[in-house]
XYZ file of C-alpha atoms in Angstrom:
387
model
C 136.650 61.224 272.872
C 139.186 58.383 271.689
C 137.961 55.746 270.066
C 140.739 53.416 269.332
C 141.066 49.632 267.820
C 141.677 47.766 264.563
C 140.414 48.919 261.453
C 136.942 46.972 261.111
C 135.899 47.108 264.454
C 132.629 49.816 264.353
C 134.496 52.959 265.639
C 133.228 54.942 262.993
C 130.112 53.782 262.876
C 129.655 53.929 266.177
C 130.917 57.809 266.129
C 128.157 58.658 263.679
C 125.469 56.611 265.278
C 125.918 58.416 268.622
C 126.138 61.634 266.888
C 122.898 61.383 264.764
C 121.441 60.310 268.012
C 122.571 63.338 269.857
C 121.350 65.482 266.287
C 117.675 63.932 267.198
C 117.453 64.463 270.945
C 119.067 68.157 270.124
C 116.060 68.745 268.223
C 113.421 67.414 270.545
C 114.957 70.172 272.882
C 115.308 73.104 270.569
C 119.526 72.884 270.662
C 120.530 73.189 266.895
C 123.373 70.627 266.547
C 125.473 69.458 263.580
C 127.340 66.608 262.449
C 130.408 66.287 260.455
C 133.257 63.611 259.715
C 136.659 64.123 258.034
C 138.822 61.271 257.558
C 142.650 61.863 257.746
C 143.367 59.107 254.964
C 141.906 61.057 252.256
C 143.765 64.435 253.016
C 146.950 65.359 252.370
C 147.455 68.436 254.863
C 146.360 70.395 257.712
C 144.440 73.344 255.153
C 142.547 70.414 253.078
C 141.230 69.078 256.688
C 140.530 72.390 257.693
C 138.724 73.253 254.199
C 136.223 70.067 254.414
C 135.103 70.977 257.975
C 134.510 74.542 256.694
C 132.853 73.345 253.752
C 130.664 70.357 255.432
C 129.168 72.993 257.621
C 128.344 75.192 254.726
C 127.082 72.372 252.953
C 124.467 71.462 255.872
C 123.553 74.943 256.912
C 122.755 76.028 253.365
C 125.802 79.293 253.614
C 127.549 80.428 250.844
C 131.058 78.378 249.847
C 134.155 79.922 250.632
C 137.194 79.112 248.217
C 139.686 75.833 248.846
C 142.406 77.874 247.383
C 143.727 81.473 247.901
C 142.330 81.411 251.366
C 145.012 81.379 254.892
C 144.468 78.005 257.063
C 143.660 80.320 259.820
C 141.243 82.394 257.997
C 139.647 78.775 257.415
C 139.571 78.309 261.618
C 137.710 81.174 261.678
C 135.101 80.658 259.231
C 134.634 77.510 261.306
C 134.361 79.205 264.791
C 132.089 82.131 263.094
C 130.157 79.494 261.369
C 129.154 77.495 264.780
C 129.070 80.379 266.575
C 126.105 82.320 264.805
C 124.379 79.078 263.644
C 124.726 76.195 265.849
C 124.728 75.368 269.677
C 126.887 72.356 269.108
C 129.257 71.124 266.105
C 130.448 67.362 266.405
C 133.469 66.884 264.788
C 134.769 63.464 263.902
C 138.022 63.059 263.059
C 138.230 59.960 261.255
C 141.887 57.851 261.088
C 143.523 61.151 262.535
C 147.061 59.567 262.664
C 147.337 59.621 258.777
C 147.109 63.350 258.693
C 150.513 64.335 259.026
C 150.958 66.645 256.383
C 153.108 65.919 253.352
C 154.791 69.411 253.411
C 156.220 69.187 257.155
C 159.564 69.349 258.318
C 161.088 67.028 260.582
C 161.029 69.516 263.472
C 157.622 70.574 262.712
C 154.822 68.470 264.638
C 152.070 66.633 262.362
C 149.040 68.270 261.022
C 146.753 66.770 263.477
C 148.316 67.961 266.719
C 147.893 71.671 264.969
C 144.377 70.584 264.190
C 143.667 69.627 267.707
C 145.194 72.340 269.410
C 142.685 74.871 267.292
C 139.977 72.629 267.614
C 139.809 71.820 271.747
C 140.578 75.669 272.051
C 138.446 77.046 269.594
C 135.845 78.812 272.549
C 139.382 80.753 273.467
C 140.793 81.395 269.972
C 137.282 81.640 268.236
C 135.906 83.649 270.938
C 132.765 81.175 270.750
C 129.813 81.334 273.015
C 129.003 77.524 271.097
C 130.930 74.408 271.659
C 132.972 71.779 269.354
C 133.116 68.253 270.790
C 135.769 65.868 269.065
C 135.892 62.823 268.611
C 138.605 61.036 267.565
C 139.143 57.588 265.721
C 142.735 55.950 265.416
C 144.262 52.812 264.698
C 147.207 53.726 265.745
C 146.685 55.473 269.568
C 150.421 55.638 270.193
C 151.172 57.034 266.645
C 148.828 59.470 267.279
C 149.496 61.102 271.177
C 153.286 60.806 270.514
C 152.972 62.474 267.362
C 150.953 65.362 270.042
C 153.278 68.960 270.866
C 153.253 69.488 274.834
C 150.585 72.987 273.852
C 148.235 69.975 272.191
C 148.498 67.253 274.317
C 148.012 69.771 277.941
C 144.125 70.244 276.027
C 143.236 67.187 274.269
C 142.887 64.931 277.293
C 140.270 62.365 275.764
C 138.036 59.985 277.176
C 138.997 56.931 274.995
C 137.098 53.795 274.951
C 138.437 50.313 273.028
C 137.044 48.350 270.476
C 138.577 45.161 270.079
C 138.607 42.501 266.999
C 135.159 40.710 266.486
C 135.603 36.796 267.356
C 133.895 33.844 264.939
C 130.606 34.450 266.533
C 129.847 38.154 266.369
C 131.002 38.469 263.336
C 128.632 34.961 261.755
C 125.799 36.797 263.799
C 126.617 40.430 261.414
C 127.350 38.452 258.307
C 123.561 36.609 258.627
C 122.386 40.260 258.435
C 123.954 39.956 254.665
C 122.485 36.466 253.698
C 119.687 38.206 252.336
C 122.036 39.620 249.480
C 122.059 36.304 247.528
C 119.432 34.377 246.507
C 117.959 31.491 248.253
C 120.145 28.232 248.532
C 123.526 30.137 246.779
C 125.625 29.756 250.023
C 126.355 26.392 250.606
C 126.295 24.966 254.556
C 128.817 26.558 256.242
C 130.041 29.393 254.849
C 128.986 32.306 256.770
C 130.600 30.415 259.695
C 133.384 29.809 257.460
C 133.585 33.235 256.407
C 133.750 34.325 259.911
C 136.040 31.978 261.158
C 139.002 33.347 257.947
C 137.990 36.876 259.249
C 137.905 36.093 262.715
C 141.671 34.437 262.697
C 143.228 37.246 260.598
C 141.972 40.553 261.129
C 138.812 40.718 263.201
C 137.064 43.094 260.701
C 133.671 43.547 260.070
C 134.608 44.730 256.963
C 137.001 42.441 255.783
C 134.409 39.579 256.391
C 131.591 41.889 254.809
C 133.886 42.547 251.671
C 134.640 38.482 251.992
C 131.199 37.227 251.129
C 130.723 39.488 248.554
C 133.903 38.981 246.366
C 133.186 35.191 246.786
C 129.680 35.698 245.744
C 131.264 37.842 242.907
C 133.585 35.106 241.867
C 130.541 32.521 241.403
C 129.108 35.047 239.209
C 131.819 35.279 237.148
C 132.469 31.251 236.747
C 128.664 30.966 236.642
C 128.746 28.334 238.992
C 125.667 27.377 241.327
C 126.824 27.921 244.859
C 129.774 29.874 247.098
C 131.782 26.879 248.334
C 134.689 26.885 250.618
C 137.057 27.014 247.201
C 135.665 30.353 246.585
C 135.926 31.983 249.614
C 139.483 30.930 249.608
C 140.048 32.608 246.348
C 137.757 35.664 247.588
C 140.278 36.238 250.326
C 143.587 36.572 248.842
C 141.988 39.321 246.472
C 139.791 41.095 249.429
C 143.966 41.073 251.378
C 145.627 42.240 248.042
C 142.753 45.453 247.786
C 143.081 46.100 251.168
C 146.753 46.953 251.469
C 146.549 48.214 248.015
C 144.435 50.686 248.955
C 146.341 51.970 251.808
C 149.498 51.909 250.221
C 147.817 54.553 247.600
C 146.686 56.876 250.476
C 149.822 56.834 252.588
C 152.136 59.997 253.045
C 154.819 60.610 250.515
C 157.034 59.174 253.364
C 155.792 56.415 254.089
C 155.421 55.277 250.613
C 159.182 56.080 250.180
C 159.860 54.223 253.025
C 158.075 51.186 251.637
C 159.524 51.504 248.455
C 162.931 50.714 249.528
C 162.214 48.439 251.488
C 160.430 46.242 248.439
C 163.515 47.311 246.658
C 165.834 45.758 248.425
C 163.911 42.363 248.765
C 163.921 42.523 245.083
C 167.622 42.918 244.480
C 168.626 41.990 247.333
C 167.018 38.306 247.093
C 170.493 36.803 246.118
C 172.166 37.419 249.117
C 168.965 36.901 251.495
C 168.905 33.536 250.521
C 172.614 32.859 250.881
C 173.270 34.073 254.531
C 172.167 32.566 257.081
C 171.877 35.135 259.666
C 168.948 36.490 256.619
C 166.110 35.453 254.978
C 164.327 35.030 251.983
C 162.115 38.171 250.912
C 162.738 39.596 254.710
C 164.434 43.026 255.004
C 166.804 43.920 257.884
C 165.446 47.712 258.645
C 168.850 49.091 258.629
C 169.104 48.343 254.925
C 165.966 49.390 254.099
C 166.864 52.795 255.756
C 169.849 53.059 253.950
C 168.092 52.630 250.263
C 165.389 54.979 251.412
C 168.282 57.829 252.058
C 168.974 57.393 248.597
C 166.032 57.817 246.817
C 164.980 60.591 248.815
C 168.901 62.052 248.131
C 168.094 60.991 244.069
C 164.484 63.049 244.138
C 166.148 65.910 246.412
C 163.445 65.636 249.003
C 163.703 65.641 253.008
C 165.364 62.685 254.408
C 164.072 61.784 257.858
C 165.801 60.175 260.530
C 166.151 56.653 261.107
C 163.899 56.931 264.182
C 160.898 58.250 261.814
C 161.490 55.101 258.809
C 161.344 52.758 261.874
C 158.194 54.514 263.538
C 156.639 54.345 260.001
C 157.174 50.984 258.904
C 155.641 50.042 262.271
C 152.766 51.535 261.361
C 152.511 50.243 258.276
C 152.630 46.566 260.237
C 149.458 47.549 262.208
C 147.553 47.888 258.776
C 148.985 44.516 257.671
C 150.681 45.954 254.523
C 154.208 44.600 255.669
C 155.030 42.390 258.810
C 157.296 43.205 261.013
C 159.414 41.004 263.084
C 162.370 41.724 266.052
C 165.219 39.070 265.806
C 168.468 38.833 267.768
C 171.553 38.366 265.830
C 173.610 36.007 268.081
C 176.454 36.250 269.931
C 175.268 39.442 272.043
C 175.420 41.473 269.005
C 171.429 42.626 269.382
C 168.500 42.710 267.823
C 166.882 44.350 264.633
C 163.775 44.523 262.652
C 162.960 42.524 259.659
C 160.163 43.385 256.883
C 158.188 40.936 255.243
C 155.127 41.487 252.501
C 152.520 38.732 253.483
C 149.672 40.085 251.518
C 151.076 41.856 248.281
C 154.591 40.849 247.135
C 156.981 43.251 246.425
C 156.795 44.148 242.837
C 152.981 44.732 243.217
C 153.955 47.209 245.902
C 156.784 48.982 243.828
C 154.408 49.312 240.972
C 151.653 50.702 243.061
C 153.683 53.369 244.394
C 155.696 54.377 241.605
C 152.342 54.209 239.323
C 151.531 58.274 239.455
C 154.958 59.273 240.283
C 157.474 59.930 237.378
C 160.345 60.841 239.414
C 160.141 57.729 241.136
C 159.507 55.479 238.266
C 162.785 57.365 236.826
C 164.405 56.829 240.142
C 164.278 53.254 240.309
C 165.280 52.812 236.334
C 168.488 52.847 237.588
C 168.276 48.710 238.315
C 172.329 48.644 238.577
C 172.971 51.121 241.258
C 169.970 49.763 243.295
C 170.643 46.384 243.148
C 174.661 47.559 244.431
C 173.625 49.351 247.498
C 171.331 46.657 247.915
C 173.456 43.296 248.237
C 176.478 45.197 249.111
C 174.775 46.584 252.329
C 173.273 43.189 252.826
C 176.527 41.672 252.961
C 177.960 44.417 255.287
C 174.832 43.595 257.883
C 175.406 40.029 257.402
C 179.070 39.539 258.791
C-alpha cells in the first residue's frame, strides 16, 4: 500500500493501527504475524534501512543480533527472508517517509536507496525463496518524488494500492485537540483557544501535529512567564517557535544534497541582498534558482564532492517546498523571455538555516569562511540574471 498526504495527516498512525489490528486477529487464528516500521528520515542509506528491519525482527522474536557493520547489504536481505521464513507467516513492513532514503553515497546514475529496497522487498518470495509473505506499506509526502525516483525492474513490482489523506480542516482538528484539554488544569485555556488553535493549524499546514505541538508550546510559554491562562498572545508566540523547530528539524535530517542545495541558496540571499533589492526584475530575500545552482556547483567543486545536475537541485528544492522549509514560487520574466523559480525562507531566515547546516560540518563551515568569493559569485551572477 501507498499512503500518501501532508506530513500531520495520520498516515503513520493509521499504518500501525491497522497493523496491530491485523497482529490481534493473526493470533485469534493461529497465523504468527509481526510488525515493524523504519522511517527513511532517520537513515542515511540503503544497508542502515536494511540493518533496522533485520534487527526489529530479532528484537521481537527474541533471535540472536547480527552485526550493523562488517556484514554485505545482501547478506542483511537474507537474514530478513530466513528470519520470516522459519518464524513468521506474515512480516508487515512499514516504510515510513520512504522518499528521504536516497542514500548519501549514490551516484547520479545510480537510482535511490528505496527503489533497491523495494525491488528486494516486493520480490523477496522469489529472491528469498520464502514460503511466508512481506506486505509493504508505504508512507510518503512526496508520491511523485518517490515513483519517479522508481528503476523500470522496481516500479514493474511495486504497483501499490494508495489511498489519500488530506489536511485536517478547523473542525477535525478542534474535535482532536479537545482530546488534549485534559493536559492542563481546569480553567488555564482561556475561551477560544482550542478553536483558535485549530483555526492557525488549519490555515497553514493541516497537521495534527503541528496543532498538537501548538497547544503545548503555548501552554509551555505560560509556564515560563507564570502567567494564569493561554491567551491568543501566546499561541501566537507558540507558533512561530513550533514553525522554526519544525523546519529545523528537517533541515538536520536531509541528505548531504539537499542540505548543500539549501545552503547556497541561503547564501546567496545573504550576499546577494544588495542587488535583490536594487533590480527590479528581483526581490528582496528571494533567490532566482539558476543562481542558487550556480553557488551550489561551487561548494560542492570547493569540498570535492559530486555535483548533480541542475535537474536534481531543482527536483530537490521542490521538495524541500512541500515540507515548508523554503517556498517556492514560478515567475515570468517579461518580454517572452520565460519563467524561473524563486526561493524564499518563510519560516527560518537564512542565517538560522546556514548555521544549522554548517553546525556539524567543518568543511562547510571552512567553505563558507571565504565571505569575499561568495558574496562575488553571488551579486555578480545576480546581475548577469537580472539584465
Amino acid at each position: 500500500m501507498l499512503l500518501r498526504g501532508p506530513s500531520g495527516t495520520g498516515k503513520t498512525l493509521c499504518a500501525g493501527t491497522v497493523a496491530n489490528k491485523t497482529m490481534e486477529i493473526g493470533a485469534e487464528r493461529g497465523i504468527e504475524i509481526e510488525y515493524i516500521e523504519v522511517n527513511g528520515k532517520h537513515k542515511k542509506s540503503e544497508h542502515e534501512a536494511v540493518h533496522q528491519i533485520a534487527h526489529s525482527l530479532e528484537m521481537s522474536l527474541d533471535l540472536e543480533q547480527t552485526a550493523k557493520r562488517g556484514i554485505s547489504t545482501s547478506s542483511k536481505y537474507d537474514r530478513i527472508f530466513e528470519i520470516i521464513d522459519e518464524h513468521l507467516d506474515l512480516a508487515i513492513v512499514v516504510l515510513d517517509e520512504l522518499d528521504l532514503l536516497v542514500g548519501e553515497t549514490r551516484s547520479k546514475d545510480e537510482v535511490p536507496a528505496f527503489s533497491d529496497i523495494l525491488y528486494n522487498l516486493t520480490r523477496s518470495k522469489r529472491i528469498g525463496n520464502m514460503d511466508s509473505s512481506i506486505s509493504l506499506i508505504v508512507t510518503t509526502n512526496s508520491p511523485r518524488s518517490l515513483m519517479d525516483g522508481l528503476n523500470s525492474r522496481t516500479a514493474s513490482t511495486f504497483n501499490p494500492s494508495e489511498i489519500s489523506f488530506d489536511d485536517y480542516d478547523a473542525y477535525e482538528l478542534t474535535e482532536i485537540l479537545e482530546y488534549r484539554r485534559d493536559a492542563f488544569r481546569k480553567g488555564v485555556l482561556g475561551d477560544g483557544v482550542i478553536e483558535l488553535v485549530a483555526a492557525a493549524s488549519a490555515q497553514g499546514e493541516g497537521d495534527a501535529r503541528f496543532a498538537i505541538d501548538l497547544l503545548r508550546e503555548a501552554g509551555n510559554i505560560v509556564n515560563r512567564l507564570e502567567d494564569d491562562m493561554v491567551l491568543e498572545r501566546h499561541v501566537e508566540q507558540a507558533r512561530d517557535e513550533v514553525e522554526k523547530n519544525y523546519v529545523a528539524d528537517i533541515v538536520e535530517k536531509v541528505s548531504h544534497q539537499k542540505q548543500v542545495s539549501l545552503l547556497a541558496t541561503a547564501l546567496v540571499a545573504i550576499h546577494g541582498n544588495p542587488v535583490l533589492e536594487r533590480e527590479p526584475i528581483l526581490r528582496s530575500n528571494c533567490v532566482p534558482s539558476s543562481v542558487g545552482y550556480t553557488l551550489y556547483r561551487w561548494v560542492q567543486e570547493q569540498s570535492n564532492s559530486e555535483v548533480r545536475s541542475k535537474h536534481s537541485y531543482l527536483r530537490w528544492m521542490r521538495e524541500l517546498s512541500t515540507y515548508e522549509v523554503i517556498k517556492n514560487k514560478r515567475r515570468g520574466r517579461g518580454n517572452e523571455q520565460g519563467m524561473f523559480s524563486e526561493y524564499a525562507f518563510p519560516h527560518l531566515n537564512p542565517e538560522s538555516i546556514v548555521q544549522i547546516i554548517v553546525e556539524d560540518d567543518p568543511l562547510l563551515s571552512e567553505i563558507i569562511g571565504d565571505k569575499e568569493t561568495i558574496r562575488t559569485i553571488a551579486r555578480s551572477n545576480l546581475t548577469e540574471f537580472a539584465s
